[in-house]
Coordinates of C-alpha atoms in Angstrom, one line a residue:
M1 CA 103.4 9.2 -2.8
E2 CA 104.1 5.3 -3.9
S3 CA 107.7 6.2 -5.7
K4 CA 108.5 8.1 -2.5
K5 CA 107.4 5.0 -0.6
T6 CA 109.3 3.0 -2.8
L7 CA 112.3 5.3 -2.6
S8 CA 112.2 5.3 1.0
L9 CA 112.0 1.3 1.7
I10 CA 115.2 1.3 -0.9
A11 CA 117.0 3.7 1.6
I12 CA 115.7 2.2 4.7
M13 CA 117.1 -1.6 3.5
I14 CA 120.5 0.4 2.7
T15 CA 120.7 1.9 6.1
S16 CA 120.0 -1.6 7.6
T17 CA 122.6 -3.0 6.3
V18 CA 125.4 -0.3 6.3
W19 CA 124.5 0.1 9.6
G20 CA 124.4 -3.8 10.3
L21 CA 128.3 -3.8 9.1
S22 CA 129.0 -1.4 11.2
L23 CA 129.0 -3.1 14.3
L24 CA 131.5 -5.6 12.7
S25 CA 134.1 -1.9 12.0
V26 CA 133.1 -1.0 15.9
K27 CA 135.0 -4.3 16.8
V28 CA 137.5 -3.8 14.9
I29 CA 138.8 -0.3 16.2
V30 CA 136.9 0.0 19.7
D31 CA 140.4 -1.9 20.9
V32 CA 142.8 0.7 19.1
I33 CA 140.9 3.7 19.5
P34 CA 138.3 3.8 22.4
P35 CA 134.8 4.5 21.9
M36 CA 134.0 8.1 23.1
T37 CA 137.0 9.3 20.7
M38 CA 136.3 6.5 17.9
T39 CA 132.8 8.5 18.0
F40 CA 134.1 12.0 17.6
F41 CA 136.5 11.1 14.7
R42 CA 133.6 9.1 13.3
F43 CA 131.2 11.9 13.0
L44 CA 133.9 14.8 12.2
I45 CA 134.2 12.5 9.2
G46 CA 130.6 12.5 8.0
S47 CA 130.1 16.1 9.6
L48 CA 133.0 16.8 6.5
V49 CA 130.8 14.6 3.9
L50 CA 127.9 15.8 5.0
S51 CA 129.2 19.8 4.1
I52 CA 130.1 19.1 1.1
I53 CA 126.4 17.4 0.3
Y54 CA 124.5 20.4 2.4
M55 CA 126.5 23.2 0.0
I56 CA 125.7 21.4 -2.8
K57 CA 122.0 21.0 -2.4
E58 CA 121.1 24.3 -0.3
K59 CA 122.2 27.1 -1.4
E60 CA 121.3 29.4 1.5
K61 CA 121.9 28.6 5.1
K62 CA 118.9 29.2 7.1
L63 CA 118.8 27.8 10.9
D64 CA 115.7 29.2 13.5
K65 CA 117.6 29.8 16.6
K66 CA 114.6 29.1 18.0
D67 CA 115.0 25.1 16.6
I68 CA 118.9 25.0 18.1
P69 CA 118.1 23.2 21.5
M70 CA 115.5 20.9 19.4
F71 CA 119.0 20.1 17.2
I72 CA 121.2 20.0 20.2
L73 CA 118.7 17.4 21.9
S74 CA 118.8 15.2 18.5
G75 CA 122.4 15.7 17.9
A76 CA 123.4 14.8 21.0
S77 CA 121.0 11.7 21.6
G78 CA 121.0 10.5 18.2
V79 CA 124.9 11.1 17.3
S80 CA 126.7 11.1 20.9
A81 CA 125.2 9.3 23.1
F82 CA 123.6 6.5 20.7
I83 CA 127.5 5.5 19.4
Y84 CA 129.0 6.2 22.5
F85 CA 126.7 3.8 24.3
Q86 CA 127.1 1.1 21.3
N87 CA 130.7 1.9 20.8
S88 CA 130.8 1.1 24.8
A89 CA 128.9 -1.5 24.8
V90 CA 130.7 -3.7 22.5
Q91 CA 133.8 -4.0 23.9
F92 CA 131.9 -6.1 26.6
I93 CA 129.7 -8.3 24.7
S94 CA 129.7 -9.3 21.3
A95 CA 128.5 -7.4 17.8
S96 CA 125.9 -10.0 17.3
S97 CA 125.1 -10.0 21.0
A98 CA 125.1 -6.3 21.0
S99 CA 122.1 -6.4 18.0
I100 CA 119.4 -8.3 19.9
I101 CA 119.1 -5.1 22.4
V102 CA 119.1 -2.7 18.7
A103 CA 115.5 -5.1 17.9
A104 CA 114.0 -3.7 20.7
I105 CA 114.3 0.5 19.5
P106 CA 110.9 -0.5 17.4
I107 CA 109.1 -1.1 20.6
F108 CA 110.3 1.5 22.5
V109 CA 109.3 3.6 19.6
L110 CA 106.1 2.9 19.4
I111 CA 105.3 3.3 23.1
A112 CA 107.2 6.9 22.8
E113 CA 104.9 7.7 19.7
V114 CA 101.6 6.9 21.3
I115 CA 102.5 9.1 24.4
V116 CA 104.2 12.0 22.6
F117 CA 102.0 12.3 19.5
K118 CA 98.6 10.0 20.5
T119 CA 99.7 8.0 17.6
K120 CA 97.1 4.8 16.7
L121 CA 98.8 1.7 16.1
S122 CA 97.3 -0.8 14.1
N123 CA 96.8 -4.6 15.1
K124 CA 99.1 -5.4 11.8
K125 CA 101.9 -3.2 13.0
I126 CA 101.8 -4.1 16.8
I127 CA 101.9 -8.4 15.2
S128 CA 104.8 -7.2 12.7
V129 CA 106.9 -6.1 16.0
I130 CA 106.4 -8.5 18.1
L131 CA 107.3 -11.3 15.1
S132 CA 110.6 -9.6 14.2
F133 CA 111.6 -9.3 18.0
I134 CA 111.1 -12.6 18.1
G135 CA 113.3 -13.7 15.1
V136 CA 115.8 -11.4 16.4
Y137 CA 115.8 -13.6 19.9
F138 CA 115.9 -16.6 17.6
I139 CA 119.0 -15.1 15.4
V140 CA 121.4 -14.1 18.1
G141 CA 120.2 -16.4 21.3
Y142 CA 120.2 -16.1 25.0
D143 CA 124.0 -15.1 26.1
S144 CA 125.3 -17.3 28.7
S145 CA 127.9 -14.9 30.0
L146 CA 125.2 -12.3 31.0
A147 CA 125.4 -13.4 34.5
S148 CA 129.5 -11.7 34.5
S149 CA 130.0 -8.5 35.5
D150 CA 131.3 -7.2 32.0
S151 CA 128.7 -8.7 30.6
F152 CA 125.7 -6.7 32.3
K153 CA 127.4 -3.5 32.0
G154 CA 127.7 -4.1 27.5
Y155 CA 123.9 -5.1 27.6
L156 CA 122.9 -2.1 30.6
M157 CA 125.5 0.1 27.6
M158 CA 122.7 -1.0 25.0
F159 CA 119.9 0.0 26.8
G160 CA 121.0 3.6 27.3
A161 CA 121.6 3.5 23.2
V162 CA 117.8 2.6 22.9
I163 CA 116.6 4.9 25.1
A164 CA 119.1 7.5 22.9
W165 CA 117.7 6.4 20.0
V166 CA 114.3 7.0 21.2
V167 CA 114.6 10.4 22.0
Y168 CA 116.5 10.8 18.4
S169 CA 113.5 9.8 17.0
I170 CA 110.9 11.8 18.8
A171 CA 112.9 14.7 18.4
T172 CA 113.6 14.6 14.9
K173 CA 110.3 14.5 13.5
P174 CA 108.7 18.2 14.7
L175 CA 111.8 19.3 12.4
Y176 CA 110.3 18.2 9.0
K177 CA 108.0 21.0 9.0
K178 CA 110.7 23.7 8.6
Y179 CA 114.0 21.7 6.9
S180 CA 114.5 19.7 4.5
Q181 CA 116.2 15.5 5.4
I182 CA 119.8 16.7 4.4
S183 CA 119.6 20.4 6.7
I184 CA 118.2 18.1 9.6
V185 CA 121.2 15.6 9.7
Y186 CA 123.6 18.2 9.1
F187 CA 123.0 20.6 11.8
Q188 CA 122.3 17.0 13.8
T189 CA 125.8 15.8 13.2
L190 CA 127.1 19.0 13.6
F191 CA 126.4 20.1 17.3
G192 CA 126.4 15.8 17.9
T193 CA 130.1 16.1 17.0
S194 CA 130.8 19.6 19.4
V195 CA 128.9 17.8 21.9
L196 CA 132.1 15.0 21.5
I197 CA 134.8 17.5 21.3
P198 CA 136.2 17.0 25.1
S199 CA 136.1 13.1 24.9
I200 CA 139.4 13.3 23.1
F201 CA 141.2 14.9 26.2
V202 CA 139.7 12.5 28.3
E203 CA 140.7 9.3 26.6
T204 CA 143.7 7.8 25.2
A205 CA 144.1 5.9 22.5
K206 CA 146.8 3.7 21.2
W207 CA 147.4 5.6 18.0
S208 CA 150.9 3.6 17.4
L209 CA 148.3 0.8 16.9
V210 CA 146.4 2.4 14.2
N211 CA 146.8 0.9 10.5
N212 CA 145.3 0.5 7.4
V213 CA 142.7 -2.0 8.8
I214 CA 141.5 0.6 11.2
I215 CA 141.9 3.8 9.1
L216 CA 139.4 1.6 6.1
N217 CA 137.1 0.9 8.8
L218 CA 136.8 4.7 10.6
L219 CA 136.4 6.1 7.0
F220 CA 133.6 3.5 6.4
L221 CA 131.6 4.1 9.9
G222 CA 132.3 8.3 8.9
I223 CA 131.4 8.5 5.2
F224 CA 128.7 5.2 5.1
C225 CA 127.3 4.8 8.4
S226 CA 127.4 8.5 9.7
A227 CA 127.3 10.9 6.9
I228 CA 125.2 8.8 4.2
A229 CA 123.1 6.3 5.9
Y230 CA 121.7 8.8 8.7
Y231 CA 120.7 10.8 5.5
L232 CA 118.8 7.7 4.1
Y233 CA 117.2 7.3 7.7
V234 CA 115.9 10.5 8.1
Y235 CA 114.5 10.3 4.4
A236 CA 112.8 7.2 5.0
M237 CA 111.6 8.1 8.3
E238 CA 109.6 11.0 6.6
H239 CA 107.9 9.4 4.5
L240 CA 107.3 6.1 6.3
G241 CA 106.7 7.4 10.1
I242 CA 109.4 7.1 12.3
S243 CA 107.3 3.5 13.7
T244 CA 107.4 1.9 10.8
T245 CA 111.5 3.3 10.0
A246 CA 112.6 1.9 13.2
L247 CA 110.6 -1.7 12.8
F248 CA 113.4 -1.9 9.9
L249 CA 115.9 -2.1 12.5
N250 CA 115.4 -5.2 13.6
L251 CA 117.1 -6.5 9.5
I252 CA 120.3 -5.4 11.7
P253 CA 121.1 -8.2 13.6
V254 CA 120.7 -10.2 10.4
I255 CA 123.0 -8.6 8.4
T256 CA 125.1 -8.5 11.2
V257 CA 125.2 -12.5 11.7
V258 CA 125.6 -13.0 7.7
S259 CA 128.2 -10.7 7.9
S260 CA 130.3 -12.7 10.7
Y261 CA 129.8 -15.8 8.7
F262 CA 131.3 -14.5 5.6
I263 CA 134.0 -11.8 7.0
L264 CA 134.3 -13.4 10.6
K265 CA 133.8 -17.1 9.6
E266 CA 131.1 -17.5 12.1
K267 CA 129.0 -20.4 12.0
I268 CA 125.5 -20.1 11.1
G269 CA 122.7 -22.5 13.1
I270 CA 119.1 -23.4 12.3
Y271 CA 118.2 -20.6 14.9
H272 CA 120.0 -18.1 12.7
I273 CA 118.3 -19.1 9.7
I274 CA 114.7 -19.3 11.3
G275 CA 115.1 -15.9 13.1
G276 CA 116.1 -14.2 9.5
A277 CA 113.0 -15.4 7.8
L278 CA 110.7 -14.4 10.6
V279 CA 112.4 -11.0 10.7
V280 CA 112.2 -11.0 6.7
T281 CA 108.6 -11.6 7.3
S282 CA 107.8 -8.8 9.9
V283 CA 109.1 -5.8 7.7
Y284 CA 107.1 -7.5 4.8
L285 CA 103.6 -8.0 6.6
A286 CA 104.0 -4.3 7.9
N287 CA 104.5 -2.8 4.1
I288 CA 102.2 -5.3 2.7
K289 CA 100.0 -3.7 0.1
G290 CA 96.0 -4.1 0.4
K291 CA 96.0 -2.0 4.3
S292 CA 92.9 -1.8 6.0
G293 CA 91.1 1.1 6.4
E294 CA 92.3 1.4 10.1
E295 CA 96.0 0.7 8.7
K296 CA 95.3 3.4 6.3
L297 CA 94.2 6.1 9.0
V298 CA 97.4 5.2 10.8
E299 CA 99.9 6.3 8.3
E300 CA 97.8 9.1 6.9
G301 CA 98.1 10.5 10.4
E302 CA 101.8 10.1 10.0
L303 CA 102.4 11.7 7.2
K304 CA 100.3 15.0 8.2
K305 CA 102.2 14.9 11.0
A306 CA 105.4 14.9 9.5
T307 CA 104.8 17.0 6.6

């Protein structure tokens, strides 16, 4: 159990890093390939990669017809809706500004878990979420352009992304009882990509402007951010619980800001440093050893429901 937890922590750290970098790639691509079309090709590439992994790890394809609606719901929310809203948002607000909305995900997931699964939350986990949210606010700061209609639309899109991810997390949890991590991600991506097919006929991409930079960023989004990262996220969610795993999403803004500094040459102020320290501390606090009896009961309850 301890080794699985360690692997899960490594998996979610890798996922957070990759998804933190993904916002930069989206920013590069979205002016050439519109949101829904980009999302379709991103997950089409991801589906091809996952198909290879699925064929190797799962010799027999078994999908219970009764579970198809749940796969469609989780795929449409976590694949289609979440990425579409995120891609649309960065057309109107900066990548770092969009990342602060991602910080709200753990809070909404915690609320949804309590409502849907009647999960009891430890005081330490609640404090960790609050602390991490404060840290992310320090990192991205207040966006003074919020008053403009474009900025408001961007934030509204990101709020839609948050809701989509909460639905994805809740819809995915019951699937652990019957399917492996790779099966879950494979079928979710397959159904999610299928939902996006009409988008390529609705939007107009500037194909003449597509160059090697656009292609490489799209491949990064498809292979690493969609196929590999989603698989690692589901693996971590199974062994850590959905609320603890969602807490690590607060590392995404930290990674986005730091990578923006090195790649886009953006400046990092004292508030970024303070915020980053708060986020890292919150993640450490949520996973520190020597848990109380209350916290052990909470985690054991989550694992029993997931297995």
